[in-house]
PDB file of N, CA and C in Angstrom:
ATOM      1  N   UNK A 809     -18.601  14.793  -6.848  1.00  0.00           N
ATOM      2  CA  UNK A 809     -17.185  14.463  -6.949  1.00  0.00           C
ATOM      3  C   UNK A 809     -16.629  15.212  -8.167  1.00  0.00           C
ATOM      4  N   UNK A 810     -15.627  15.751  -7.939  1.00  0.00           N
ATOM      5  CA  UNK A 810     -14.711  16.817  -9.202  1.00  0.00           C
ATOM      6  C   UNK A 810     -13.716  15.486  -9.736  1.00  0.00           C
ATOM      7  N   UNK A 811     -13.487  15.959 -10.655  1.00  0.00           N
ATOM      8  CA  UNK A 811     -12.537  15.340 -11.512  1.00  0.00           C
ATOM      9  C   UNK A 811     -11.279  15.105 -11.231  1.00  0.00           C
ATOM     10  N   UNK A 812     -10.209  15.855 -10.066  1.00  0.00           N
ATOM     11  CA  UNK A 812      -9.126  15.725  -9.564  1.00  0.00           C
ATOM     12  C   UNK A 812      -9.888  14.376  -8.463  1.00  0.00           C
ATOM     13  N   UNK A 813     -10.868  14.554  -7.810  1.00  0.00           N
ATOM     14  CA  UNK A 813     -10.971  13.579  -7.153  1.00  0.00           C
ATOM     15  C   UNK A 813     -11.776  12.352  -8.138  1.00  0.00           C
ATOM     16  N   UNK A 814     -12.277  12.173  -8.770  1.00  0.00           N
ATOM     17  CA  UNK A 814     -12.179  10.812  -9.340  1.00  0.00           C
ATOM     18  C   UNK A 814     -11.692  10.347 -10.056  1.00  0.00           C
ATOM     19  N   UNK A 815     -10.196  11.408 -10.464  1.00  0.00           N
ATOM     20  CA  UNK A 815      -8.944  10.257 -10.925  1.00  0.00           C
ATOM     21  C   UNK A 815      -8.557   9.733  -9.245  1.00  0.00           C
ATOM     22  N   UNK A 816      -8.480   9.968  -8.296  1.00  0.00           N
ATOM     23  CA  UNK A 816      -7.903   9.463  -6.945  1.00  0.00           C
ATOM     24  C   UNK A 816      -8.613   8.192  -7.164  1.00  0.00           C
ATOM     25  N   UNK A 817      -9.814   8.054  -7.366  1.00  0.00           N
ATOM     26  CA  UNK A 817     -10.380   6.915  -6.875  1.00  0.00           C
ATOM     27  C   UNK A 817     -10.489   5.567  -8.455  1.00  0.00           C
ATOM     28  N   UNK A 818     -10.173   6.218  -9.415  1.00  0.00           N
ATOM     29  CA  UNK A 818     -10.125   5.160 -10.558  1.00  0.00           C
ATOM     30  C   UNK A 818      -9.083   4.166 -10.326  1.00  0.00           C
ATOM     31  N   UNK A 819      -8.198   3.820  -9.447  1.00  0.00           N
ATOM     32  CA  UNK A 819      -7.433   2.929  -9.181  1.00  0.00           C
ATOM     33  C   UNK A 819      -8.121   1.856  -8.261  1.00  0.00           C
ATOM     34  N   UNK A 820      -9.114   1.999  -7.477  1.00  0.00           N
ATOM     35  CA  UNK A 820      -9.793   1.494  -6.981  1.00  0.00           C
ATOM     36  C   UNK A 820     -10.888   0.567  -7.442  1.00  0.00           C
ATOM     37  N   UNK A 821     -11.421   1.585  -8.567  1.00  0.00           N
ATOM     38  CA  UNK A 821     -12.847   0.781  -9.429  1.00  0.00           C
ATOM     39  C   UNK A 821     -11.700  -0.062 -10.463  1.00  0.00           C
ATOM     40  N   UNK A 822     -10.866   0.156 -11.250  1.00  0.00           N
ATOM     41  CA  UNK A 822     -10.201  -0.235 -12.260  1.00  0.00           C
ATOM     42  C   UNK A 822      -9.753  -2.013 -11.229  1.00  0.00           C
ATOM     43  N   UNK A 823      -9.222  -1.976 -10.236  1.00  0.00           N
ATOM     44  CA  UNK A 823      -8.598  -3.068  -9.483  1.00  0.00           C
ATOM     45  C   UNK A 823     -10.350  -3.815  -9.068  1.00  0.00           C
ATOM     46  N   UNK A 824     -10.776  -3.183  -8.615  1.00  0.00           N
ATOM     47  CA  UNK A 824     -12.425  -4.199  -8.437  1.00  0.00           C
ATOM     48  C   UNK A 824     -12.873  -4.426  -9.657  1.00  0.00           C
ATOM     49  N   UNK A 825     -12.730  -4.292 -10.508  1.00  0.00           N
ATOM     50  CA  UNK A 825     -12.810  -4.802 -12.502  1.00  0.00           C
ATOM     51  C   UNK A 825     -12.225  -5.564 -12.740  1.00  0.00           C
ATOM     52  N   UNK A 826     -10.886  -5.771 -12.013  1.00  0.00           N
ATOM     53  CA  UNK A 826     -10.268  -6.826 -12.209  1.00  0.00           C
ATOM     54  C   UNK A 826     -10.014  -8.048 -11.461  1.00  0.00           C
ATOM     55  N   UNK A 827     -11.092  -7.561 -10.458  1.00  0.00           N
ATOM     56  CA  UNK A 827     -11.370  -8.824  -9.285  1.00  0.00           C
ATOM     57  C   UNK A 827     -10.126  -8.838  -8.370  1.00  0.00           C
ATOM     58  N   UNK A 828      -9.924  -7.600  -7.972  1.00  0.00           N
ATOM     59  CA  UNK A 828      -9.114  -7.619  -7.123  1.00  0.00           C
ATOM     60  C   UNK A 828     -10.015  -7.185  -5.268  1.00  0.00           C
ATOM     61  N   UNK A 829      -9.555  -7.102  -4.149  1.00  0.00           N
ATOM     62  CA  UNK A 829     -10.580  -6.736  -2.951  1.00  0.00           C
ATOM     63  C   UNK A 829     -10.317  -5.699  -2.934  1.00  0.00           C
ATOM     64  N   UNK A 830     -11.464  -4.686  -2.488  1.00  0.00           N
ATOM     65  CA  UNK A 830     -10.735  -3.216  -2.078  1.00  0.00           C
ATOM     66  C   UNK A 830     -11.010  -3.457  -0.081  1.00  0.00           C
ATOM     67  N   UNK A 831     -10.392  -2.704   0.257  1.00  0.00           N
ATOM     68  CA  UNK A 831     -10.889  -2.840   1.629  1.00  0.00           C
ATOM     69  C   UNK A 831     -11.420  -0.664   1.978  1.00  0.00           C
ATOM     70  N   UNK A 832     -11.883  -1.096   3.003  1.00  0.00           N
ATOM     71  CA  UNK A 832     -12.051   0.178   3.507  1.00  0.00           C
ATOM     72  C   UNK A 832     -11.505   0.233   5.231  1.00  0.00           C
ATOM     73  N   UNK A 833     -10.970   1.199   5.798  1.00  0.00           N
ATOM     74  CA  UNK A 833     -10.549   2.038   6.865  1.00  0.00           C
ATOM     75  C   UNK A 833     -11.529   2.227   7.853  1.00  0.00           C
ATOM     76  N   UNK A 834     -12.074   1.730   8.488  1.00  0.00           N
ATOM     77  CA  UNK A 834     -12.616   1.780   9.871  1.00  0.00           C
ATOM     78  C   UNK A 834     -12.043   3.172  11.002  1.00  0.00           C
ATOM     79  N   UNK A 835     -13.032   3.946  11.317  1.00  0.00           N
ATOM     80  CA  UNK A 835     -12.482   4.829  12.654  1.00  0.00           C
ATOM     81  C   UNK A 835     -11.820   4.133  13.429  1.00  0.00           C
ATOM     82  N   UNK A 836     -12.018   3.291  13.710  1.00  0.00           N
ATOM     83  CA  UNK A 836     -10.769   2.658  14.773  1.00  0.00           C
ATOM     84  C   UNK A 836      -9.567   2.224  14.054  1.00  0.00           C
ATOM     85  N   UNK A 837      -9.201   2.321  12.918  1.00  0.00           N
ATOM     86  CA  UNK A 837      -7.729   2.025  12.138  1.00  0.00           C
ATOM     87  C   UNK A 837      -8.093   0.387  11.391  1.00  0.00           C
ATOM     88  N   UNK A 838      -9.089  -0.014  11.095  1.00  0.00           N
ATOM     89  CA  UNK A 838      -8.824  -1.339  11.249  1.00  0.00           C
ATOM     90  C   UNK A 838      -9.566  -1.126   9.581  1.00  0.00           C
ATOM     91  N   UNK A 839      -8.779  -2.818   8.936  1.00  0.00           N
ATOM     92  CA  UNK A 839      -9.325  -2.521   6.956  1.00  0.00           C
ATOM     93  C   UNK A 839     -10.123  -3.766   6.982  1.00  0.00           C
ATOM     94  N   UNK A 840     -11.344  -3.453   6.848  1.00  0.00           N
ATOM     95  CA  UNK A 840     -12.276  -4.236   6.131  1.00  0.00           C
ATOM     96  C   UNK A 840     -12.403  -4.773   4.661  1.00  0.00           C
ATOM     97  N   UNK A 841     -12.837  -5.796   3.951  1.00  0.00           N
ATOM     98  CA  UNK A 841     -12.941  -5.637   3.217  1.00  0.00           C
ATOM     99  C   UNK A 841     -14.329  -5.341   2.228  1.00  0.00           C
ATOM    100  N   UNK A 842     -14.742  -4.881   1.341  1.00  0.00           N
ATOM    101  CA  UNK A 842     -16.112  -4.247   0.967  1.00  0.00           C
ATOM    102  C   UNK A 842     -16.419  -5.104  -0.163  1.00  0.00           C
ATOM    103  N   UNK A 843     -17.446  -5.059  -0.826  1.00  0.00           N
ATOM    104  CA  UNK A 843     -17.868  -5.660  -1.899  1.00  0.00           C
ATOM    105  C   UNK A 843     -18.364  -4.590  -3.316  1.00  0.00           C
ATOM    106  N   UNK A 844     -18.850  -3.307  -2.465  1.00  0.00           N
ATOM    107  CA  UNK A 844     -19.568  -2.209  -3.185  1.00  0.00           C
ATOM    108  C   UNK A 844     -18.276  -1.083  -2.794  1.00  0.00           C
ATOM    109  N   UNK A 845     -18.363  -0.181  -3.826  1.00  0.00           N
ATOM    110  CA  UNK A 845     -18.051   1.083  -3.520  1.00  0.00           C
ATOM    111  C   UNK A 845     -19.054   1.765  -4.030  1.00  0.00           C
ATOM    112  N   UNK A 846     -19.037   2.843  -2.697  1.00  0.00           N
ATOM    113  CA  UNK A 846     -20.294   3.882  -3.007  1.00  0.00           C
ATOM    114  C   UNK A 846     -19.539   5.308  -2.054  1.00  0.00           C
ATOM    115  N   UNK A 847     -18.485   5.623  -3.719  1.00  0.00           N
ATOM    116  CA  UNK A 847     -18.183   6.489  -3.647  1.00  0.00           C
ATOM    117  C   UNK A 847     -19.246   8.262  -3.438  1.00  0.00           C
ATOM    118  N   UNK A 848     -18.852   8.975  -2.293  1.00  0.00           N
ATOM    119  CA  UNK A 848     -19.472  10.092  -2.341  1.00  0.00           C
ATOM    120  C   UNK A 848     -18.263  11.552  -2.630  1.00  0.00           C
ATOM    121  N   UNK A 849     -18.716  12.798  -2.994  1.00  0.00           N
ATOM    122  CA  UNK A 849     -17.696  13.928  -2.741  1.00  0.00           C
ATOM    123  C   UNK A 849     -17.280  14.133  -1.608  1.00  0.00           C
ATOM    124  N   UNK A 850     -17.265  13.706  -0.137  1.00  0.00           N
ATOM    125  CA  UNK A 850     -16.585  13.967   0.603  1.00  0.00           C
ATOM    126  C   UNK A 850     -15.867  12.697   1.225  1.00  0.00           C
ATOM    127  N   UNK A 851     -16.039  11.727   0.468  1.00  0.00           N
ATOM    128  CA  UNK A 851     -15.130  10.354   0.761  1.00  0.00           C
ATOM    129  C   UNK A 851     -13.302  10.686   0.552  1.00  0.00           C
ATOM    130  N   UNK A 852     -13.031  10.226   1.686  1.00  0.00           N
ATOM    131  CA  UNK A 852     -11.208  10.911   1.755  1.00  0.00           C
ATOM    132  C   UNK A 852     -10.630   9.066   0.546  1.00  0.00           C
ATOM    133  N   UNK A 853      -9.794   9.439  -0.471  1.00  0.00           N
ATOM    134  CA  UNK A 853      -9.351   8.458  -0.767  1.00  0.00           C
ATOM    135  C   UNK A 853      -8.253   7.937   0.153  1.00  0.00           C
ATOM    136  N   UNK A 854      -7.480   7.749   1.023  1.00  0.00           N
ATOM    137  CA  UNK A 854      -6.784   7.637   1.937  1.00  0.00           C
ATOM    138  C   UNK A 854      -7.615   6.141   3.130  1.00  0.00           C
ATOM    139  N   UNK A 855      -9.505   6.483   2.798  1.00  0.00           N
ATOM    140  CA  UNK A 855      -9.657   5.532   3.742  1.00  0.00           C
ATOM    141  C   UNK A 855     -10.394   3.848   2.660  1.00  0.00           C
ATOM    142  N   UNK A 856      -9.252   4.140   1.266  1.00  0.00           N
ATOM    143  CA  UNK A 856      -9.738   3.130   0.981  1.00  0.00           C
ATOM    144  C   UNK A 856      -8.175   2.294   0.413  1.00  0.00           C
ATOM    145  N   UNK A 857      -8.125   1.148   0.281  1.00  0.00           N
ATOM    146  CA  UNK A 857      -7.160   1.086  -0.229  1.00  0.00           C
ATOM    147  C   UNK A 857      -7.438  -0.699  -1.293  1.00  0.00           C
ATOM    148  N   UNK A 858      -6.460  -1.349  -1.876  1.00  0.00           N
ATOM    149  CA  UNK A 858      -6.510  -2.596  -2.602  1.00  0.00           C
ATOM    150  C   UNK A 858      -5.880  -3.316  -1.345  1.00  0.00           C
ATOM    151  N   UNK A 859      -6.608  -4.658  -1.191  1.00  0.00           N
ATOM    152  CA  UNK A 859      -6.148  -5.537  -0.302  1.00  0.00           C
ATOM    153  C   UNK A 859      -4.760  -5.962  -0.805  1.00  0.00           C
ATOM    154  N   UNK A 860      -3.675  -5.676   0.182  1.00  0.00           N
ATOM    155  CA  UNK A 860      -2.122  -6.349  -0.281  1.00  0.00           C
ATOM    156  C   UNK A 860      -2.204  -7.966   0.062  1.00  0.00           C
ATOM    157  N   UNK A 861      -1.141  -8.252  -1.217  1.00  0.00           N
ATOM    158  CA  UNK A 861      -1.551  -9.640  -1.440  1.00  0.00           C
ATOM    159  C   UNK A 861      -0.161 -10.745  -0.449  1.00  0.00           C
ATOM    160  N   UNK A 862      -0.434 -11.410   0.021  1.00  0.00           N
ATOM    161  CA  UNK A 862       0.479 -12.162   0.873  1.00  0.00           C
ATOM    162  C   UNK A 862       2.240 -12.424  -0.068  1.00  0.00           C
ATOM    163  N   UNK A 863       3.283 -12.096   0.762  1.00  0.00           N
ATOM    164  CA  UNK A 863       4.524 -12.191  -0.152  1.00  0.00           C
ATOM    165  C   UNK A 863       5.119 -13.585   0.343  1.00  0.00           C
ATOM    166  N   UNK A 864       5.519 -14.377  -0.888  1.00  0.00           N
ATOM    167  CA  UNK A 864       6.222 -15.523  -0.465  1.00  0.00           C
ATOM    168  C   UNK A 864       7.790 -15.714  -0.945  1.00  0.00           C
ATOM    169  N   UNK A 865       8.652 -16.333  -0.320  1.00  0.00           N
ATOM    170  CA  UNK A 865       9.677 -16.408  -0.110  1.00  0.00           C
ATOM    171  C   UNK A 865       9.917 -17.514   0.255  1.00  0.00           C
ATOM    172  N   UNK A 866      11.466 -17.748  -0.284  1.00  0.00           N
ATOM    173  CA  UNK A 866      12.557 -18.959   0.147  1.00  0.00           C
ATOM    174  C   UNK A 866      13.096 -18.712   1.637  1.00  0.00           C
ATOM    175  N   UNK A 867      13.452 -20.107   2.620  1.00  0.00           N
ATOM    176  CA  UNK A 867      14.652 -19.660   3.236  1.00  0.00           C
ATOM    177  C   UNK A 867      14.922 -20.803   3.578  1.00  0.00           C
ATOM    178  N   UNK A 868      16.365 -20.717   4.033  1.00  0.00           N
ATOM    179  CA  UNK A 868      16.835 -22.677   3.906  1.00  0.00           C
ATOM    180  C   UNK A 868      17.272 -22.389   5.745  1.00  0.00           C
ATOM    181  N   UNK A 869      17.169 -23.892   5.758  1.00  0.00           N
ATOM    182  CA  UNK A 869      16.960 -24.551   7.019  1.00  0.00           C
ATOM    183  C   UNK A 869      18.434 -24.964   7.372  1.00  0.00           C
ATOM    184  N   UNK A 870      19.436 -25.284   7.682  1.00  0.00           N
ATOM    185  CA  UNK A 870      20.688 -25.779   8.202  1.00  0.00           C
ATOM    186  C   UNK A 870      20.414 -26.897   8.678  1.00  0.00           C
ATOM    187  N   UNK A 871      20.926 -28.424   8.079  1.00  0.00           N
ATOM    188  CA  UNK A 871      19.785 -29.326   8.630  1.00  0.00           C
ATOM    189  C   UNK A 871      20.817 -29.863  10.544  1.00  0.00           C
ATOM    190  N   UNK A 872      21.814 -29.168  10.449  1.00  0.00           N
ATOM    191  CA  UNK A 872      21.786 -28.961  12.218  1.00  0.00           C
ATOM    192  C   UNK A 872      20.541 -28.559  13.265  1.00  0.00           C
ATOM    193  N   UNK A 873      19.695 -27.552  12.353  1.00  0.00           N
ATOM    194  CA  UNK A 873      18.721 -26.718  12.953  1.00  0.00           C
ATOM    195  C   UNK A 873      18.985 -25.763  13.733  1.00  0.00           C
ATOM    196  N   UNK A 874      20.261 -25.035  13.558  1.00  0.00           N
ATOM    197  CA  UNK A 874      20.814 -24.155  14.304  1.00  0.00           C
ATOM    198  C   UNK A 874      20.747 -22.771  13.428  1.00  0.00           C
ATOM    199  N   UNK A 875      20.479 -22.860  12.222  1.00  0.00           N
ATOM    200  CA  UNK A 875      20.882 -21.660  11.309  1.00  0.00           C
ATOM    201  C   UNK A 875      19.582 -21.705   9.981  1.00  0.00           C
ATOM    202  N   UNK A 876      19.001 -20.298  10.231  1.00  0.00           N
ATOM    203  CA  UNK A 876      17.816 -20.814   8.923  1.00  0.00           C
ATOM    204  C   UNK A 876      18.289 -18.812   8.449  1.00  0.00           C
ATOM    205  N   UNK A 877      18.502 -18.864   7.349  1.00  0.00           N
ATOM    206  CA  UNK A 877      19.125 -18.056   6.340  1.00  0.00           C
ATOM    207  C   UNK A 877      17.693 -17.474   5.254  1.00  0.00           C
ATOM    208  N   UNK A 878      18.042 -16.954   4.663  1.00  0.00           N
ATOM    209  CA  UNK A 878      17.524 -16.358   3.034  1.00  0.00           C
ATOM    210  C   UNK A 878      18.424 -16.739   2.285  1.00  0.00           C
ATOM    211  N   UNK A 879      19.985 -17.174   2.226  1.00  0.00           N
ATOM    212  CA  UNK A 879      20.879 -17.122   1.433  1.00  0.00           C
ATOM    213  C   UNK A 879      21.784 -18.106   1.852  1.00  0.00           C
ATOM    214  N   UNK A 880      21.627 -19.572   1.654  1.00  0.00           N
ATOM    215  CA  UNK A 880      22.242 -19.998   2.197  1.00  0.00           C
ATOM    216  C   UNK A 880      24.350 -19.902   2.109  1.00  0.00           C
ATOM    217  N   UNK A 881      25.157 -20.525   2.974  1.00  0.00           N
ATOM    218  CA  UNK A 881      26.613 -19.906   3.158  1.00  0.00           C
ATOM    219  C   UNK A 881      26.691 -21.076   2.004  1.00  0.00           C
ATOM    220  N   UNK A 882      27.624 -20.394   1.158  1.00  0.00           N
ATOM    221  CA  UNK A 882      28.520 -21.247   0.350  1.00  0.00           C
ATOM    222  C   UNK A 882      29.002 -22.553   0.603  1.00  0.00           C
ATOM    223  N   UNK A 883      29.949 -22.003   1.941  1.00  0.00           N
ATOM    224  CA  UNK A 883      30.985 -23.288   2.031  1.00  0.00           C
ATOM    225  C   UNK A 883      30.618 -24.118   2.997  1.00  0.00           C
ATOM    226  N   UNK A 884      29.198 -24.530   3.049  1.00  0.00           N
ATOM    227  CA  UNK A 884      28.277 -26.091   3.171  1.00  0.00           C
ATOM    228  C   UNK A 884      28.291 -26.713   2.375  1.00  0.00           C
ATOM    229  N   UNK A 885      28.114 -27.892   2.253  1.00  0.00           N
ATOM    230  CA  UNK A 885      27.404 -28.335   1.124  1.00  0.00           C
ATOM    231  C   UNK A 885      26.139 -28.770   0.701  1.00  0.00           C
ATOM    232  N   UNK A 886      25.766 -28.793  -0.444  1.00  0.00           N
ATOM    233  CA  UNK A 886      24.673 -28.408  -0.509  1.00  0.00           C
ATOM    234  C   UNK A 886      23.232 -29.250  -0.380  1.00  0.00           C
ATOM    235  N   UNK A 887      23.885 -30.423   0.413  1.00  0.00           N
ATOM    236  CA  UNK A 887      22.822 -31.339   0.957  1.00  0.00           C
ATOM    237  C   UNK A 887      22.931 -31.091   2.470  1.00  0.00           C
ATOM    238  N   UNK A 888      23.080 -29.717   2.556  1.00  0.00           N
ATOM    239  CA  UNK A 888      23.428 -29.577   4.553  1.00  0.00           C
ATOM    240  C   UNK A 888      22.101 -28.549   4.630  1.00  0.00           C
ATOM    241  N   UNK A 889      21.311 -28.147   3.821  1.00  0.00           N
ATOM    242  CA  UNK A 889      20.593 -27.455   4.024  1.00  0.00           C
ATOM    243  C   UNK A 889      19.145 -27.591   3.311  1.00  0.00           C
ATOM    244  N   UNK A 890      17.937 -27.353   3.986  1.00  0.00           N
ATOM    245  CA  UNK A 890      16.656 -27.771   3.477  1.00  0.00           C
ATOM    246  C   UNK A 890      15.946 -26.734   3.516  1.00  0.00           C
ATOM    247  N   UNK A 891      15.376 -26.351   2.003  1.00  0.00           N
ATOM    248  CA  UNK A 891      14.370 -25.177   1.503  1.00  0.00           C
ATOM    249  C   UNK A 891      13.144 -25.054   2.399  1.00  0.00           C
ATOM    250  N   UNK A 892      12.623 -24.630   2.800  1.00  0.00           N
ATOM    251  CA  UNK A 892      11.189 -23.838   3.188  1.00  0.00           C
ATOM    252  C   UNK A 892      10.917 -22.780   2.749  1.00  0.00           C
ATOM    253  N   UNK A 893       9.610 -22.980   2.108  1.00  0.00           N
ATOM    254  CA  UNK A 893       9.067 -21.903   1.522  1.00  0.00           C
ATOM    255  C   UNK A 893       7.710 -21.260   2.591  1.00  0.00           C
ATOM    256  N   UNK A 894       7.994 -19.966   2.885  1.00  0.00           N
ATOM    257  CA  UNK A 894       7.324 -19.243   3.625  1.00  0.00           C
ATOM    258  C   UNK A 894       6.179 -18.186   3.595  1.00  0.00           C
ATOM    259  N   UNK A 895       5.012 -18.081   3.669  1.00  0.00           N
ATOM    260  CA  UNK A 895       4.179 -17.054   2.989  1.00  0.00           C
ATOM    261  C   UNK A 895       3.476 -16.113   4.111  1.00  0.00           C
ATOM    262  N   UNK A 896       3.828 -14.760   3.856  1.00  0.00           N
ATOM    263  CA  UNK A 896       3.173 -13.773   4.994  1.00  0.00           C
ATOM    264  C   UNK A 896       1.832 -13.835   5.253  1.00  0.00           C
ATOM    265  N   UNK A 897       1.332 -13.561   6.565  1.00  0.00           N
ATOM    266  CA  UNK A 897       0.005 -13.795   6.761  1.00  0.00           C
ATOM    267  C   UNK A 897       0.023 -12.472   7.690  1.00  0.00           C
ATOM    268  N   UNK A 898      -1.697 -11.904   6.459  1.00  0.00           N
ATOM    269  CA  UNK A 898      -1.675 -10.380   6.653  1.00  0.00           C
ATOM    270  C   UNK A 898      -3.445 -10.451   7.407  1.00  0.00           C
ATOM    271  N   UNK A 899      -3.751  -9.703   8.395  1.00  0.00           N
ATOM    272  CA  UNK A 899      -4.613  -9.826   8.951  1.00  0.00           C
ATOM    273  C   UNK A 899      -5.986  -8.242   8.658  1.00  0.00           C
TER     274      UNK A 899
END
């Protein structure tokens, strides 16, 4: 491995130092996640990446149940509407 390529990959070891997952790229498109890296010189950095972490978010409910927003409208008031908090689920 040359030196242009193992700055590519120090973002990788630096994030598994910090107990973060790395995953790896499967021929069929699909990300595993790994425990070891066993980096070689012809490893493409492209088939590795840091597991993205689930994003969470507000969104309010209309307690009609007709209207669920990110932002709820002003001119309700403000016992007409009920928070849910929502978190992405990444596979």
């Amino acid at each position: 491995m040359n030196k242009e390529k193992a700055h590519l990959f120090l973002p990788f070891v630096q994030a598994m130092a910090d107990g973060k997952t790395i995953q790896w790229k499967s021929d069929e498109g699909f990300w595993s996640d790994i425990d070891e890296i066993e980096f070689c010189m012809y490893d493409d950095p492209s088939c590795y990446r840091i597991k993205p972490e689930p994003r969470t978010w507000d969104v309010w409910l209309h307690m009609a149940g007709k209207v669920i927003q990110t932002n709820p409208d002003k001119w309700y008031g403000p016992n007409e509407w009920k928070q849910i908090k929502v978190q992405e689920v990444l596979e």
